[in-house]
């Protein structure tokens, strides 16, 4: 279905005509969710941390649940609380550290916490058991990422000890891969072996947590043997490639479009400076447009940014300002104030992807979409009306 015909079902903040905005295709997210289930042949926990990678926590979560999703994962307890406040009652796993002050709330709201530290385990247990409550936890094992997790030599004893603490139920066990998106598979193979070792030792003392999980998006494609009971997918859910070495099949669809509008069209003489600090000078008489997107929207203040206008790709000239920037209209005729500009997404057969921008910014596509500011209204639509 053509983008112009898509029905916008939900406009947060109810802007009939926003200045700069995101359009989020929830059909694409549902399609990607189903593809991940089909390929991994296991349950898919939708990773919706960081405002669903900029796409919108609540709307993305609801779309995933409508498509059959059962598990959500977030980085912080505050994100899980926000889901519960919006009546999303499905299992949620907090992947990061949660302070013991939150454990009663977690137990009440049935929010699963990640546990990897003995002192924290005691603090959780004291709090919950003192109130006759139980918190569900997933134990994190550090198999080589060296970020969070119990180290393998202590893991079995730690889990045996935690399983005897009142007020804590071990519901899951997991690990996280450091290099699953790279062509060199040795590190991940070693991480899987270490994780398997812990699982085997645990089963020899009769412990097998209900949910065993390890894979992120990249591992779903590169390490199908590590699918276990669940995979935790973020980037692929949004239709974005895990890395240049781990590209998604073309059945996946990117969901996010970033748009703004032309606010001024101006003809300048040769030798005129443009914007703060005159980091651009016209080399001849030039037409320049101002557009309403800036670094406060997540459009970074670097040189070499590009934009699509009237089906042509053009360059940002001069410094990106907080709320605006200027683009060259070289070879683009008939531009008027109010015309749509695409920074991420498609326009008349041309496309600018989050991956293009990541390359230009010297970063990863994850950072590009997570950087999309809260002030950008998000317009949600279903491109495929049969779904949903
Ligand atoms: C963010 C995160 C994921 C999701 O990773 P993607 O590469 O976006 O699929 C999975 N597991 C953990 C522990 C994470 O922090």
Short mmCIF file of C-alpha atoms in Angstrom, two decimals, residues 62 71 83 195 238 386:
data_model
loop_
_atom_site.label_atom_id
_atom_site.label_comp_id
_atom_site.label_asym_id
_atom_site.label_seq_id
_atom_site.Cartn_x
_atom_site.Cartn_y
_atom_site.Cartn_z
CA UNK A 62 0.72 -2.70 22.22
CA UNK A 71 7.26 -10.91 26.78
CA UNK A 83 4.26 0.04 30.79
CA UNK A 195 26.68 -20.76 29.38
CA UNK A 238 12.38 -2.18 14.21
CA UNK A 386 -5.30 -6.44 7.06
#
